[in-house]
Structure formats: C-alpha cells, structure tokens
CSV table of C-alpha atoms and ligand atoms in Angstrom, one decimal:
chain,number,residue,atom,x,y,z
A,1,UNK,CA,98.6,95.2,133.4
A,2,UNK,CA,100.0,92.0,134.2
A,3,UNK,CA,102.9,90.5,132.1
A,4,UNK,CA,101.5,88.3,129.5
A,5,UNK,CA,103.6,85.4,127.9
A,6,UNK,CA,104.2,86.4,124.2
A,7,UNK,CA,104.4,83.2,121.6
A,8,UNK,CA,106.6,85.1,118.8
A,9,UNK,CA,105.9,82.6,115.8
A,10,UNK,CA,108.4,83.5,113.4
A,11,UNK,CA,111.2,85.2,116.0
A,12,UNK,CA,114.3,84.7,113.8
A,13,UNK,CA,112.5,86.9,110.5
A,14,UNK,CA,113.1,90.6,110.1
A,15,UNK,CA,110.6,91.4,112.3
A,16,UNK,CA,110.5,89.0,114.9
A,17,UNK,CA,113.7,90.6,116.5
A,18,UNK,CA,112.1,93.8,116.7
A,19,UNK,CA,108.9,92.2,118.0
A,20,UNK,CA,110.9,90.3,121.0
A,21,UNK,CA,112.5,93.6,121.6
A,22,UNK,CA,108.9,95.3,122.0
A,23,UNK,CA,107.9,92.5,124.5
A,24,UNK,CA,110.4,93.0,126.8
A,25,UNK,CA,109.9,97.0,126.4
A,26,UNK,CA,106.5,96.6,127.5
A,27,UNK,CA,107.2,94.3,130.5
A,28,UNK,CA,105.9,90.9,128.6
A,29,UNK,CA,107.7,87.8,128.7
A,30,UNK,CA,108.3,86.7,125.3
A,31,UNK,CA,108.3,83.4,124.0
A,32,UNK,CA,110.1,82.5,121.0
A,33,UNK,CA,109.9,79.7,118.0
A,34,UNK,CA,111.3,79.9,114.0
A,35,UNK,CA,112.5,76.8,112.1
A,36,UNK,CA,116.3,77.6,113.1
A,37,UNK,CA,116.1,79.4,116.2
A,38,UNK,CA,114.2,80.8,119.3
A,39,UNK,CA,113.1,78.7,122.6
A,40,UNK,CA,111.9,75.8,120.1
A,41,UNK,CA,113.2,75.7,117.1
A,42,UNK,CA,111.0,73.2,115.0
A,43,UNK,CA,109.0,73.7,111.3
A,44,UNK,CA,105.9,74.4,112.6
A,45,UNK,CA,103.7,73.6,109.4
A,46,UNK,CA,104.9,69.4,110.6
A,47,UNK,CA,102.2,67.6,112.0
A,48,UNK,CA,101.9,68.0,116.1
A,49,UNK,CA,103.9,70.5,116.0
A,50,UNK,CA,102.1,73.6,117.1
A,51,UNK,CA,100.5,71.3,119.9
A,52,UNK,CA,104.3,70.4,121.1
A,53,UNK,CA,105.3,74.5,120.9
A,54,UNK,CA,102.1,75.2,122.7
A,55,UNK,CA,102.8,72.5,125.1
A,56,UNK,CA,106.1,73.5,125.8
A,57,UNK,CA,105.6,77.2,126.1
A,58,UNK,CA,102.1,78.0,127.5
A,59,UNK,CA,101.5,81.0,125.9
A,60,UNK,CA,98.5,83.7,126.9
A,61,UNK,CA,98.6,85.2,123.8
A,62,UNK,CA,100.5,84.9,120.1
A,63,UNK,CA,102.0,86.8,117.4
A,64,UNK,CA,101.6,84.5,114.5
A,65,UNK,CA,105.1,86.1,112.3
A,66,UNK,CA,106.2,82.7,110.7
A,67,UNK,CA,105.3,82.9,107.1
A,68,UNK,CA,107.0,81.8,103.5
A,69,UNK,CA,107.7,85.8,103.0
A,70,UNK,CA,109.5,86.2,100.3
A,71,UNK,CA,107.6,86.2,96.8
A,72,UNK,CA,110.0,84.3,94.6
A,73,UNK,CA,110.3,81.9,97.1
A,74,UNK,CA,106.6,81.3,97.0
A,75,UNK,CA,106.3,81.8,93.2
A,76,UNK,CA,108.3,79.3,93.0
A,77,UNK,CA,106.5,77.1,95.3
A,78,UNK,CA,103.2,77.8,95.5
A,79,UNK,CA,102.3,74.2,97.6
A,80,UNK,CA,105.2,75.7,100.6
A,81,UNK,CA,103.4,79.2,100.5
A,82,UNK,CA,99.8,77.4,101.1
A,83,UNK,CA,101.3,74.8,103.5
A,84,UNK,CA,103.3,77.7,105.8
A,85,UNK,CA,101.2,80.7,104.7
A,86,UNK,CA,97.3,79.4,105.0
A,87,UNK,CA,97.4,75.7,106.7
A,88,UNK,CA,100.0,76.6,109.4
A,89,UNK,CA,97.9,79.9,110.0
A,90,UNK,CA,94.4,78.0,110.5
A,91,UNK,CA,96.1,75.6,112.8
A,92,UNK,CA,97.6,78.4,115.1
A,93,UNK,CA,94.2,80.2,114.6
A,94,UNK,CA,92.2,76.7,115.5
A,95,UNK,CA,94.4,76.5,118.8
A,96,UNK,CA,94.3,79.8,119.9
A,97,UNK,CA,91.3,81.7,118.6
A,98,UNK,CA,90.9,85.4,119.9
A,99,UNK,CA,94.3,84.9,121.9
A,100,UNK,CA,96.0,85.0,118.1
A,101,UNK,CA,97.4,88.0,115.9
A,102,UNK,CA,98.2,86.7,112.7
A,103,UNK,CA,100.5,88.8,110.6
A,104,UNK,CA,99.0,90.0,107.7
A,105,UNK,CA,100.4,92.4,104.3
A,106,UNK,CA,99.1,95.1,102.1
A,107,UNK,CA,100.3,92.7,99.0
A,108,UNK,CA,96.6,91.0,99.8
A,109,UNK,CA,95.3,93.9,96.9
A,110,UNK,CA,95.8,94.2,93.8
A,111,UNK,CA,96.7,97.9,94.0
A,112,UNK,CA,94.2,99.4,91.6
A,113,UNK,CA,92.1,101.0,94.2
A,114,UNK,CA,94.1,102.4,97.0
A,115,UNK,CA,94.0,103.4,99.5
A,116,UNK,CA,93.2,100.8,101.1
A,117,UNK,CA,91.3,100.9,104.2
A,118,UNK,CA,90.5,97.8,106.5
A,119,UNK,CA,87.1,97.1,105.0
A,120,UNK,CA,88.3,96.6,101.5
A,121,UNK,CA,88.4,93.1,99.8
A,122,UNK,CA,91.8,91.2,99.3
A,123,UNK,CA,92.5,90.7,95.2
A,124,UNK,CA,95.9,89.6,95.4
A,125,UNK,CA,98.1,89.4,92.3
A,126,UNK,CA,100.7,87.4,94.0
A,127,UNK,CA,100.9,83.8,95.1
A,128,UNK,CA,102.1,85.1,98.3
A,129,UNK,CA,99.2,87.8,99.1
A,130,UNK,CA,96.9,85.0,97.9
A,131,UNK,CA,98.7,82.6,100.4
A,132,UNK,CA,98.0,85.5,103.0
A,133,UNK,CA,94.3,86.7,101.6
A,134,UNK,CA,93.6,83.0,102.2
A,135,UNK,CA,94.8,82.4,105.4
A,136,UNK,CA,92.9,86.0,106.7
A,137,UNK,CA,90.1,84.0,105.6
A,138,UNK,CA,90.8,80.8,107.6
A,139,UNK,CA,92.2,82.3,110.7
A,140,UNK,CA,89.1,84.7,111.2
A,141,UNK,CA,86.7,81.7,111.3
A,142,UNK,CA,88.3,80.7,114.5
A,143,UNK,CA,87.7,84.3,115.8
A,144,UNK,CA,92.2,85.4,115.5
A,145,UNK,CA,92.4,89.1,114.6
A,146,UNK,CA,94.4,89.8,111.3
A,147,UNK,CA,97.0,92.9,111.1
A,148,UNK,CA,97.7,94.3,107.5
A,149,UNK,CA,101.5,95.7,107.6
A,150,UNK,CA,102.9,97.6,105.0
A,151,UNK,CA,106.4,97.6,103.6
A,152,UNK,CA,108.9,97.3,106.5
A,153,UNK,CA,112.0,98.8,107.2
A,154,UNK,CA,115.1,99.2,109.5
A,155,UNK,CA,118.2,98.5,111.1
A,156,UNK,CA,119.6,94.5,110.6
A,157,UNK,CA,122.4,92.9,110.5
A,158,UNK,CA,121.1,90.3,108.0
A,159,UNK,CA,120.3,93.2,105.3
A,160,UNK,CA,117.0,92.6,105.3
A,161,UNK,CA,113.9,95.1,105.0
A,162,UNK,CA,113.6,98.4,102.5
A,163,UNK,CA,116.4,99.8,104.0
A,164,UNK,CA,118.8,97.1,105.0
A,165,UNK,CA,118.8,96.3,101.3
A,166,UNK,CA,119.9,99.7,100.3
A,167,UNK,CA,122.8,99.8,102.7
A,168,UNK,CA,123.6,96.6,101.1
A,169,UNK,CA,124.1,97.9,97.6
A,170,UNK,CA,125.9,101.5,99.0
A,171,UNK,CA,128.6,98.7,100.4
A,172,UNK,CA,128.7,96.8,97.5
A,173,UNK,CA,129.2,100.2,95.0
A,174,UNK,CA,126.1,98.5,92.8
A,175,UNK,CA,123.9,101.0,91.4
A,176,UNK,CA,119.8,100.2,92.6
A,177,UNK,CA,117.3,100.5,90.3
A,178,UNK,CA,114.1,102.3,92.4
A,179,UNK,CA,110.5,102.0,91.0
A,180,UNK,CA,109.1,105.3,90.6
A,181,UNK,CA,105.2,103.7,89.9
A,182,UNK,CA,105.0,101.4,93.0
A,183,UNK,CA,103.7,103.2,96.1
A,184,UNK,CA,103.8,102.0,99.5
A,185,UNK,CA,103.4,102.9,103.0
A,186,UNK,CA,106.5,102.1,104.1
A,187,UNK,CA,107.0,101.9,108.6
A,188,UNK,CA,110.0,101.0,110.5
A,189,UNK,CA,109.7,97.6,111.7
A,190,UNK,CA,110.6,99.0,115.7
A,191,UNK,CA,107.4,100.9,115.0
A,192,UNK,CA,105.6,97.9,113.6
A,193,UNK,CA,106.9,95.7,117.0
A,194,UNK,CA,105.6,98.1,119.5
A,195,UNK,CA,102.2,98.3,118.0
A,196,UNK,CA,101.9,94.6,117.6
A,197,UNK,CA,102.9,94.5,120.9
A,198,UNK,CA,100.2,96.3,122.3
A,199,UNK,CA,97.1,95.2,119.4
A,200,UNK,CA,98.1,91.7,121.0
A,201,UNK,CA,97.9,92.2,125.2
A,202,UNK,CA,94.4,94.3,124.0
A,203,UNK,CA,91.7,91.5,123.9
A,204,UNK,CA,89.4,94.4,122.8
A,205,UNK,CA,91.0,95.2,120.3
A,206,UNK,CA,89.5,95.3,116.2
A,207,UNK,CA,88.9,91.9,114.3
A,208,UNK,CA,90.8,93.0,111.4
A,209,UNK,CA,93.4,96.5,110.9
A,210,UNK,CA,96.2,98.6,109.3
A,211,UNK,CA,99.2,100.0,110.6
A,212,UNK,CA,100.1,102.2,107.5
A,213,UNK,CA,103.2,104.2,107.8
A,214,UNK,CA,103.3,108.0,108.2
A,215,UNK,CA,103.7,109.0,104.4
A,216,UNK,CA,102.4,107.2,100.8
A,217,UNK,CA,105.7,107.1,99.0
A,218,UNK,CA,106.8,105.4,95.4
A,219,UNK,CA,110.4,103.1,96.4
A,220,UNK,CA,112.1,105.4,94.3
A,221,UNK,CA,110.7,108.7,96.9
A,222,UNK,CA,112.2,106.2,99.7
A,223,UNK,CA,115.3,105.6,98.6
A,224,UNK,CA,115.5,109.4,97.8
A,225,UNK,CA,114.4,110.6,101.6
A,226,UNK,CA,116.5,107.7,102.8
A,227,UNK,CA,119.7,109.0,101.5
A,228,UNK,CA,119.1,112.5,102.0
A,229,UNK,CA,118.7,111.9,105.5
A,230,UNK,CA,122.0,109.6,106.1
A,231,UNK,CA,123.9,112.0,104.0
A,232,UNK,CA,124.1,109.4,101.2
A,233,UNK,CA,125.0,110.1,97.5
A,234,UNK,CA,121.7,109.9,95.0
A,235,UNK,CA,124.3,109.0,92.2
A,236,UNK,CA,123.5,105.1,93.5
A,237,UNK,CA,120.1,105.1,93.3
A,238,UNK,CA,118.5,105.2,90.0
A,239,UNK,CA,114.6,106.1,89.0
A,240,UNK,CA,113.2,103.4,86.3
A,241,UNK,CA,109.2,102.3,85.8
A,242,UNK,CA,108.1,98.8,87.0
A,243,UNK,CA,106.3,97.0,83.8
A,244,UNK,CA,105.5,94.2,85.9
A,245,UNK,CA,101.7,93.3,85.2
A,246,UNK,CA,101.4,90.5,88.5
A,247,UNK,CA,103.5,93.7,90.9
A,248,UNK,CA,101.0,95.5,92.5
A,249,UNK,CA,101.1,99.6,92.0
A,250,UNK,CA,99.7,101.0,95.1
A,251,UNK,CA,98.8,99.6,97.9
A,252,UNK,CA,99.3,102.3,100.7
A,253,UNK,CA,97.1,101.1,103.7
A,254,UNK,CA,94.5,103.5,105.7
A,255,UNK,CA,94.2,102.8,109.1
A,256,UNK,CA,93.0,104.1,112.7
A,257,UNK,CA,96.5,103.8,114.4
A,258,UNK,CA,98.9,106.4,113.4
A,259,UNK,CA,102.7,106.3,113.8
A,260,UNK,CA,104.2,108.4,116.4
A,261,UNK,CA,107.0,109.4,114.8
A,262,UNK,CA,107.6,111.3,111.1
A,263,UNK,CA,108.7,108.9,107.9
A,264,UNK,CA,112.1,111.3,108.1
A,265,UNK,CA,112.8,110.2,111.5
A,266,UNK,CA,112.0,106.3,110.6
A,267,UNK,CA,114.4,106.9,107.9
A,268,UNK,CA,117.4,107.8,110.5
A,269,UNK,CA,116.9,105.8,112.9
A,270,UNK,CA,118.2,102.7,110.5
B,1,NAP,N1,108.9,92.4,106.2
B,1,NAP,C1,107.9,93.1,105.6
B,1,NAP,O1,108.1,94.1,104.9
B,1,NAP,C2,106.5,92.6,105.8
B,1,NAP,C3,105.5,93.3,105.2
B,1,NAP,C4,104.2,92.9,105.3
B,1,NAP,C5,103.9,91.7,106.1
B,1,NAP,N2,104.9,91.0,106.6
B,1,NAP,C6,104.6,89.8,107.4
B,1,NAP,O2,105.2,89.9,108.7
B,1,NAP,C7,105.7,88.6,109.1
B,1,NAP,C8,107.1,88.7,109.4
B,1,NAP,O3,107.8,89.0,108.2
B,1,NAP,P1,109.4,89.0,108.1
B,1,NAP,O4,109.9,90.0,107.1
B,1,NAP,O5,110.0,89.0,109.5
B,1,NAP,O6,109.7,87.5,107.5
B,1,NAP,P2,111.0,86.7,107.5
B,1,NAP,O7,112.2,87.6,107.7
B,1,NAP,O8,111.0,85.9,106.2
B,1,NAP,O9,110.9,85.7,108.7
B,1,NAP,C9,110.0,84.6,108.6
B,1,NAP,C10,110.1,83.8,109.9
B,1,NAP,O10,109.2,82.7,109.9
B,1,NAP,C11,109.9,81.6,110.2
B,1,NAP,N3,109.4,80.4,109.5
B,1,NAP,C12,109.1,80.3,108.2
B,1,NAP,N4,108.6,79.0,108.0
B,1,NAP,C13,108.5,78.4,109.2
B,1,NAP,C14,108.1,77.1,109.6
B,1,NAP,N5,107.7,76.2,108.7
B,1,NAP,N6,108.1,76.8,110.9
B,1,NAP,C15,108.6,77.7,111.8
B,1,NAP,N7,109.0,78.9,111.5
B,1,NAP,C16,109.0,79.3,110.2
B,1,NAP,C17,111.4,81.8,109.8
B,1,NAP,O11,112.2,81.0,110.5
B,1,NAP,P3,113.6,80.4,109.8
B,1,NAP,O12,114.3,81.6,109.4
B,1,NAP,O13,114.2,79.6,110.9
B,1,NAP,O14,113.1,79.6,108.6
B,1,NAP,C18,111.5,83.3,110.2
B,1,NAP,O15,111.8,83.3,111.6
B,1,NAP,C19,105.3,87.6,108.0
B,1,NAP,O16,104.1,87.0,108.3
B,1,NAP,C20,105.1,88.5,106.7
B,1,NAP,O17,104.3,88.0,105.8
B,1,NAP,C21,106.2,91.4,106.5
C-alpha cells in the first residue's frame, strides 16, 4: 500500500502519541495538530481554522483525536464540550467525509445494558458522552466512520491513562480508592494506535465499530491485575462501591476486532 498522509487531530492527548507512533510503524506519514503542539498548533474549534490545517497539511486521510476529554472539564462547561466535542467534529466530518475517523467512547451509554455491541443506541449520562453521542450523530451525516474506544491505558510521561494514574499515586504513597461496581473494557492505548491506524488507511472499512479490550474488568480487578503483574503492593489500592447515579456501571464494548495480545500482557507492557 502506498504511504498515506495521516492528519492526527489531537496529537499532543494520551493517545495521540501512541497514534503518531503507529503511523510511522506502518510506513504512513503522519501529520500532526493539538492546541499546544504538533506541525500546527492552533484551536481548531476557531473559525477557518480546520480549512488553514487542511490547507497547510494536505492530508489523504484523518484521525479526528482532538476532544474536551476529561468529564469535569466538560461538566463544568458544557458550551466548550459541544463547541470542541460536536461542532469541531461536524466541521472535520463536513471537510473530509469518508476520508475521517472520528474518535469515539464507550461513555456514549448509559451502562444499564451491556454489553454493548456497535448497533446499540447511545444514552449517555454524561455531558461528555452526550458531547460525543452527538457528534457520532453529526459526523455520520457527512459519511466519517465513528470508532467507540474503551478505557485506555499505558505508558506516559504525563501520568495520564488507567495506569499512568496508578503509578502516580504508588509515587506519591496516597492510598487509591478502586470502584468495584464500574466495569470496563479496558485496552492499552499502543493497541488502540495500531488499530486506528489500520481502520483509517482501510476505505472499506465499517461505518461505525468497537475496539473492546481483551477482558470485561471492574477498576478495582484492574488495579488488582495491574499490580500483581508489576510486582506492586495491593496494600495501596483499596476496593470501595461507586454511588454515583450520572457514572455509568458497565459499559464493556463488543466488537469484531479482537486484541492481539492478553489484558496481562497490556498490563506489563506500561
Ligand atoms: N483516553 C481514553 O481512555 C479514551 C477513552 C475513550 C475515548 N477517548 C477519545 O480518544 C480521543 C483522544 O483521547 P485522549 O485521552 O488522548 O485525550 P487528551 O489526552 O485529553 O488529548 C486531547 C487532545 O485534543 C487536543 N485538543 C483539545 N481541544 C482542542 C482544540 N480546540 N483545538 C485543537 N486541539 C485540541 C489537545 O491539545 P492540547 O493539549 O494542546 O489542548 C490534545 O492534543 C478523544 O477523542 C477521546 O474522547 C479516549
């Protein structure tokens, strides 16, 4: 296959590190923009902007990553979450059409009927799955493809994702409370990347799917299988029940694409 160029939206998040890492694995060229970093750095939700990116960069295809991710964040402002989450997606999605993966999550349900599989209907609880839920919605009308991802996790220097953040309290000595009644399927983000990768250079590929991790596991299992892999103590970690009506209980993901490697391996490789 010919080298495509790779728009990474979103290249300085979590993810977007392991995603430009996947494009060069795979022989693509990657193209990168976030507010604070990347080949443009520029807040793409400002007017013109994702014609001057586009114009600048000439991408074949995109990974639309950029999002308002964090739920306080959005909670806190709901008119940011619409503004980066929905409108900046339908104006990517307007642009770019089939040519567009947009970044989707498994917060988009309400948890009461998982699993989930690709054909259920979003009910989020959040403002930030209904940010997301509504910019599936937008994004499909100009034909872009949507990819539900589950909880991510893995190495960072920034201590972000499941795992980063557990590292984090192990250095800080703070004891982390784990929910026992909130189940995920939980996939390391280098796993994510490469599949991403290839969904994206495969214009055949489905309209709308799941890349669910390996295993359905509470936080509190996680943080368990974490540590017992990387030989950490299970005195830091503690068990405790969410009560939190608007948190979503289960929302483990079906999907056709299965992960290559097992959840223990994830877990060490962090
Ligand atoms: N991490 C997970 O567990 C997870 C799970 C399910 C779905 N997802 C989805 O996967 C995608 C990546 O998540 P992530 O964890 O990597 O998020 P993240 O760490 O919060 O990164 C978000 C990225 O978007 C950029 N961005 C935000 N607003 C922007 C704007 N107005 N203009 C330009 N760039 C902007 C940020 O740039 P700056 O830092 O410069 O602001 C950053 O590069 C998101 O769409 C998220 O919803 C993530």
């Amino acid at each position: 296959m010919a080298a495509l160029r790779i728009l990474v939206t979103g290249s300085t998040g979590f993810l977007g590190g392991f995603v430009v890492d996947a494009v060069r694995q795979a022989g693509h060229v990657p193209l990168t923009t976030a507010r604070s970093g990347g080949d443009v750095a520029v807040d793409l939700a400002a007017k013109g902007m994702v014609a001057a990116v586009t114009e600048a960069l000439q991408p074949d295809v995109v990974l639309h990553l950029a999002a308002m991710s964090r739920l306080a964040e959005c909670d806190a402002d709901p008119a940011a979450a619409a503004r980066v989450n929905t409108v900046l997606a339908e104006e990517c999605a307007r642009r770019f059409g089939a040519r567009l993966l947009f970044a989707s999550t498994d917060l988009v349900f309400d948890g009461r009927s998982a699993p989930y599989a690709e054909s259920a209907t979003p009910s989020p609880l959040s403002v930030y799955g209904a940010s997301k839920a509504e910019g599936e919605e937008r994004v499909r009308r100009h034909g872009s493809r949507v990819v539900r991802l589950p909880l991510l996790f893995g190495p960072d220097a920034h201590g972000r994702g499941a795992t980063a953040q557990l590292r984090r309290g192990f250095a800080r000595q703070s004891r982390m409370a784990l929910y026992t009644n909130e189940y995920r399927t939980p996939l390391h983000a280098a796993d994510a990347a490469r599949a991403l990768v290839a969904a994206v250079a495969d214009p055949d590929g489905p309209t709308v799917f799941h890349l669910p991790g390996p295993e359905r596991v509470s936080r509190w299992q996680l943080g368990q299988r974490f540590c017992a892999v990387q030989g950490l103590s299970m005195a830091a970690i503690e068990p405790v029940e969410c009560q939190d009506p608007l948190r979503p209980r289960d929302v483990s993901l079906l999907g056709e694409l299965r992960a290559s490697r097992s959840l223990d391996e994830m877990l060490l490789d962090c």
